[in-house]
Amino acid sequence: MRVKKVQNVYQLAFMPTLFPVNCYLVEEQEGLTLVDCALGFAARDIALAAKTIGKPITEIALTHAHIDHVGALDALKKQFPAAQVSVSEREAKILSGDNSTSPEDAGKPVKGGIPKNIQTTPDRLLQEGDRVGSLEVVLSPGHSPGSISFFDRRSGVLIAGDAFQTRGGTAVSGTFKPLFPFPAMATWDKRTALDSAKKLTLLQPSFLAVGHGRLLDHPVRFMEQAIRDAEQKLKP
């Protein structure tokens, strides 16, 4: 595991040179908010990182329910039983292992790694504008139908899940990058993802933190170029 800190956010990067999978610890006054849970094997290192920081994990917030973002959830909930688990309502259905379409999905099937045996049930279903500690919830569907992002207006850190990737080049979810094609292959709806990318860029973040790839500082110009690339590829 590789750790990088910006402001009050720690990026925990697993397999960073092969198949990077990131999750994030956000330091609050009394505890830590964990954004996403990486893969199942990551639970021990995530707990050790929290111990090194010196605060318990009090919140677990999920950007979406693909298995590479929720794999260690059950193990971490056992280690931090008081932690409140939060996710969007649409993703809660996917978290339970149900990959059937919902009315708001316009008949488009859910893609990506659907969890098969997660036992943890969410304590809270998040909506636009809700807060988890210092983080503001921003609905950003597209990669999955209920994807959300988390924005800290104090520091300008945007934790965007898979709405963008930076591995293989900065890209909007759904834009195929030969060096790391997997987020594109798992994207539910490319046009919705593009709309969400534009929405997130309007926040003018100081840092972009994603599920796959490095942290970007001063990311807006890279996000804007990724949007232009996605628009070009979606032209009829």
Short mmCIF file of C-alpha atoms in Angstrom, two decimals:
data_model
loop_
_atom_site.label_atom_id
_atom_site.label_comp_id
_atom_site.label_asym_id
_atom_site.label_seq_id
_atom_site.Cartn_x
_atom_site.Cartn_y
_atom_site.Cartn_z
CA MET A 1 0.00 0.00 0.00
CA ARG A 2 1.18 3.50 -0.85
CA VAL A 3 -0.02 6.48 1.20
CA LYS A 4 -0.16 10.09 0.02
CA LYS A 5 -1.58 12.99 2.02
CA VAL A 6 -3.06 16.25 0.75
CA GLN A 7 -4.70 18.65 3.16
CA ASN A 8 -6.68 16.43 5.58
CA VAL A 9 -7.08 13.54 3.11
CA TYR A 10 -4.97 10.38 2.93
CA GLN A 11 -4.99 8.37 -0.30
CA LEU A 12 -4.43 4.67 0.34
CA ALA A 13 -3.34 3.15 -2.98
CA PHE A 14 -3.31 -0.62 -3.38
CA MET A 15 -1.39 -2.27 -6.24
CA PRO A 16 -0.49 1.21 -7.54
CA THR A 17 1.79 0.04 -10.35
CA LEU A 18 -0.37 -2.85 -11.60
CA PHE A 19 -4.10 -2.34 -11.03
CA PRO A 20 -4.42 0.74 -8.83
CA VAL A 21 -7.36 0.70 -6.42
CA ASN A 22 -7.68 3.66 -4.07
CA CYS A 23 -9.65 4.50 -0.97
CA TYR A 24 -9.40 7.58 1.23
CA LEU A 25 -9.24 8.50 4.90
CA VAL A 26 -10.48 12.00 5.67
CA GLU A 27 -9.32 13.31 9.03
CA GLU A 28 -11.95 15.00 11.17
CA GLN A 29 -11.61 16.45 14.64
CA GLU A 30 -12.75 13.32 16.46
CA GLY A 31 -12.31 10.53 13.95
CA LEU A 32 -11.83 9.45 10.35
CA THR A 33 -14.21 9.16 7.42
CA LEU A 34 -13.29 6.29 5.11
CA VAL A 35 -14.39 6.86 1.52
CA ASP A 36 -14.66 3.49 -0.23
CA CYS A 37 -13.20 0.21 1.02
CA ALA A 38 -11.05 -1.13 -1.82
CA LEU A 39 -10.79 -4.91 -2.24
CA GLY A 40 -11.24 -7.50 0.47
CA PHE A 41 -7.55 -7.98 1.23
CA ALA A 42 -7.16 -4.26 2.03
CA ALA A 43 -8.97 -4.30 5.38
CA ARG A 44 -5.86 -4.90 7.49
CA ASP A 45 -3.84 -2.09 5.89
CA ILE A 46 -6.74 0.36 6.07
CA ALA A 47 -7.11 -0.35 9.80
CA LEU A 48 -3.35 0.04 10.29
CA ALA A 49 -3.40 3.37 8.47
CA ALA A 50 -6.15 4.59 10.80
CA LYS A 51 -4.09 3.43 13.80
CA THR A 52 -1.05 5.31 12.49
CA ILE A 53 -3.09 8.50 12.14
CA GLY A 54 -4.30 7.91 15.66
CA LYS A 55 -8.05 8.15 15.22
CA PRO A 56 -10.83 5.58 14.75
CA ILE A 57 -12.89 5.20 11.60
CA THR A 58 -16.26 6.70 12.56
CA GLU A 59 -17.82 7.02 9.09
CA ILE A 60 -17.68 4.77 6.01
CA ALA A 61 -19.00 6.48 2.88
CA LEU A 62 -19.25 4.68 -0.47
CA THR A 63 -19.08 6.37 -3.86
CA HIS A 64 -20.67 3.32 -5.47
CA ALA A 65 -21.05 -0.40 -4.87
CA HIS A 66 -18.69 -2.08 -7.34
CA ILE A 67 -16.70 -4.78 -5.59
CA ASP A 68 -13.35 -2.93 -5.87
CA HIS A 69 -14.90 -0.14 -3.79
CA VAL A 70 -16.72 -2.24 -1.17
CA GLY A 71 -14.64 -5.43 -0.89
CA ALA A 72 -13.31 -4.78 2.63
CA LEU A 73 -16.56 -3.32 3.97
CA ASP A 74 -17.65 -6.28 6.11
CA ALA A 75 -14.22 -6.75 7.69
CA LEU A 76 -13.89 -3.05 8.47
CA LYS A 77 -17.38 -2.85 9.94
CA LYS A 78 -16.41 -5.67 12.30
CA GLN A 79 -13.28 -3.80 13.37
CA PHE A 80 -15.10 -0.47 13.69
CA PRO A 81 -18.65 -1.48 14.66
CA ALA A 82 -19.64 2.08 15.62
CA ALA A 83 -18.82 3.40 12.15
CA GLN A 84 -21.89 4.64 10.27
CA VAL A 85 -22.10 3.27 6.71
CA SER A 86 -23.52 5.63 4.08
CA VAL A 87 -24.33 5.16 0.40
CA SER A 88 -26.88 6.44 -2.10
CA GLU A 89 -30.26 4.72 -2.20
CA ARG A 90 -29.72 3.36 -5.71
CA GLU A 91 -26.31 1.94 -4.83
CA ALA A 92 -27.68 0.33 -1.67
CA LYS A 93 -29.64 -2.01 -3.92
CA ILE A 94 -26.47 -2.93 -5.81
CA LEU A 95 -24.57 -3.33 -2.54
CA SER A 96 -27.08 -6.02 -1.55
CA GLY A 97 -26.11 -7.97 -4.70
CA ASP A 98 -29.17 -7.00 -6.74
CA ASN A 99 -28.10 -5.97 -10.24
CA SER A 100 -31.62 -5.73 -11.68
CA THR A 101 -32.60 -2.46 -13.32
CA SER A 102 -34.66 0.15 -11.51
CA PRO A 103 -37.27 2.41 -13.15
CA GLU A 104 -34.87 5.35 -13.19
CA ASP A 105 -32.25 3.31 -15.08
CA ALA A 106 -34.07 3.67 -18.44
CA GLY A 107 -33.70 -0.07 -18.97
CA LYS A 108 -29.91 0.07 -19.10
CA PRO A 109 -28.22 -2.83 -17.27
CA VAL A 110 -25.84 -2.31 -14.40
CA LYS A 111 -22.27 -3.18 -15.35
CA GLY A 112 -19.07 -3.92 -13.45
CA GLY A 113 -18.30 -6.14 -10.49
CA ILE A 114 -21.48 -6.60 -8.47
CA PRO A 115 -20.86 -7.72 -4.87
CA LYS A 116 -22.19 -11.19 -4.16
CA ASN A 117 -22.04 -11.58 -0.40
CA ILE A 118 -21.72 -8.24 1.41
CA GLN A 119 -23.49 -8.58 4.75
CA THR A 120 -23.28 -4.98 5.94
CA THR A 121 -26.41 -2.91 5.43
CA PRO A 122 -26.20 0.90 5.16
CA ASP A 123 -27.11 3.03 8.14
CA ARG A 124 -27.85 6.06 5.98
CA LEU A 125 -28.99 6.66 2.40
CA LEU A 126 -27.40 9.80 1.00
CA GLN A 127 -28.90 12.49 -1.19
CA GLU A 128 -27.52 15.55 -2.94
CA GLY A 129 -26.25 18.11 -0.45
CA ASP A 130 -26.05 15.76 2.54
CA ARG A 131 -22.89 15.87 4.61
CA VAL A 132 -20.69 13.11 5.92
CA GLY A 133 -18.37 14.84 8.34
CA SER A 134 -16.80 17.68 6.37
CA LEU A 135 -17.73 16.12 3.03
CA GLU A 136 -20.64 17.33 0.91
CA VAL A 137 -22.48 14.75 -1.19
CA VAL A 138 -22.65 15.43 -4.93
CA LEU A 139 -24.76 13.10 -7.05
CA SER A 140 -22.64 11.98 -10.01
CA PRO A 141 -24.29 9.00 -11.74
CA GLY A 142 -22.95 7.49 -14.93
CA HIS A 143 -20.26 5.01 -13.99
CA SER A 144 -23.02 3.32 -12.03
CA PRO A 145 -26.61 4.54 -11.76
CA GLY A 146 -26.29 5.78 -8.18
CA SER A 147 -22.69 6.99 -8.06
CA ILE A 148 -21.91 9.91 -5.76
CA SER A 149 -18.86 12.07 -5.09
CA PHE A 150 -17.70 13.85 -1.96
CA PHE A 151 -16.44 17.45 -1.90
CA ASP A 152 -14.67 19.19 0.95
CA ARG A 153 -15.25 22.90 0.42
CA ARG A 154 -12.65 23.77 3.08
CA SER A 155 -9.74 22.18 1.24
CA GLY A 156 -11.10 21.87 -2.30
CA VAL A 157 -10.54 18.10 -2.34
CA LEU A 158 -13.02 16.27 -4.59
CA ILE A 159 -13.26 12.50 -4.05
CA ALA A 160 -14.96 11.43 -7.27
CA GLY A 161 -14.94 7.64 -7.17
CA ASP A 162 -14.92 6.45 -10.78
CA ALA A 163 -16.57 9.56 -12.28
CA PHE A 164 -13.03 10.23 -13.53
CA GLN A 165 -9.91 8.10 -13.73
CA THR A 166 -6.31 9.28 -13.82
CA ARG A 167 -4.62 5.93 -14.49
CA GLY A 168 -3.68 5.78 -18.16
CA GLY A 169 -4.54 9.46 -18.54
CA THR A 170 -7.29 11.60 -17.06
CA ALA A 171 -10.63 10.46 -18.48
CA VAL A 172 -14.35 10.71 -17.89
CA SER A 173 -15.91 7.40 -16.92
CA GLY A 174 -16.78 5.53 -20.08
CA THR A 175 -13.90 6.91 -22.15
CA PHE A 176 -11.72 4.01 -23.21
CA LYS A 177 -8.06 4.32 -22.23
CA PRO A 178 -5.90 1.51 -23.64
CA LEU A 179 -3.47 1.55 -20.69
CA PHE A 180 -6.33 1.13 -18.20
CA PRO A 181 -9.64 0.27 -19.91
CA PHE A 182 -11.47 -1.28 -16.97
CA PRO A 183 -13.48 1.73 -15.69
CA ALA A 184 -14.81 2.32 -19.22
CA MET A 185 -15.84 -1.32 -19.52
CA ALA A 186 -17.76 -1.11 -16.24
CA THR A 187 -19.57 2.17 -17.00
CA TRP A 188 -23.37 2.05 -16.94
CA ASP A 189 -24.17 5.09 -19.13
CA LYS A 190 -21.56 7.23 -20.91
CA ARG A 191 -23.73 10.28 -21.56
CA THR A 192 -24.88 10.45 -17.96
CA ALA A 193 -21.24 10.09 -16.91
CA LEU A 194 -20.31 13.03 -19.15
CA ASP A 195 -23.04 15.19 -17.61
CA SER A 196 -21.77 14.32 -14.13
CA ALA A 197 -18.18 15.11 -15.11
CA LYS A 198 -19.26 18.59 -16.22
CA LYS A 199 -21.14 19.08 -12.95
CA LEU A 200 -18.10 18.08 -10.89
CA THR A 201 -15.78 20.32 -12.88
CA LEU A 202 -17.97 23.32 -12.06
CA LEU A 203 -16.97 22.81 -8.42
CA GLN A 204 -13.47 23.97 -9.42
CA PRO A 205 -11.69 21.51 -7.11
CA SER A 206 -8.14 22.11 -5.96
CA PHE A 207 -7.44 18.36 -5.87
CA LEU A 208 -9.04 15.44 -7.71
CA ALA A 209 -9.02 12.10 -5.90
CA VAL A 210 -10.29 9.09 -7.85
CA GLY A 211 -10.69 5.36 -7.49
CA HIS A 212 -7.99 4.48 -10.00
CA GLY A 213 -4.87 6.55 -10.46
CA ARG A 214 -2.89 9.32 -8.84
CA LEU A 215 -4.13 12.36 -7.00
CA LEU A 216 -4.18 15.47 -9.19
CA ASP A 217 -3.56 18.97 -7.90
CA HIS A 218 -4.90 21.89 -9.94
CA PRO A 219 -6.97 19.32 -11.87
CA VAL A 220 -9.54 21.51 -13.63
CA ARG A 221 -7.70 21.82 -16.95
CA PHE A 222 -7.23 18.04 -17.04
CA MET A 223 -10.91 17.50 -16.23
CA GLU A 224 -11.94 19.93 -18.96
CA GLN A 225 -9.73 18.18 -21.52
CA ALA A 226 -11.18 14.82 -20.47
CA ILE A 227 -14.67 16.24 -21.03
CA ARG A 228 -13.71 17.43 -24.51
CA ASP A 229 -12.32 13.98 -25.30
CA ALA A 230 -15.51 12.31 -24.07
CA GLU A 231 -17.69 14.67 -26.11
CA GLN A 232 -15.67 13.90 -29.22
CA LYS A 233 -16.03 10.16 -28.76
CA LEU A 234 -19.78 10.44 -28.17
CA LYS A 235 -20.47 12.35 -31.38
CA PRO A 236 -22.75 10.39 -33.71
#
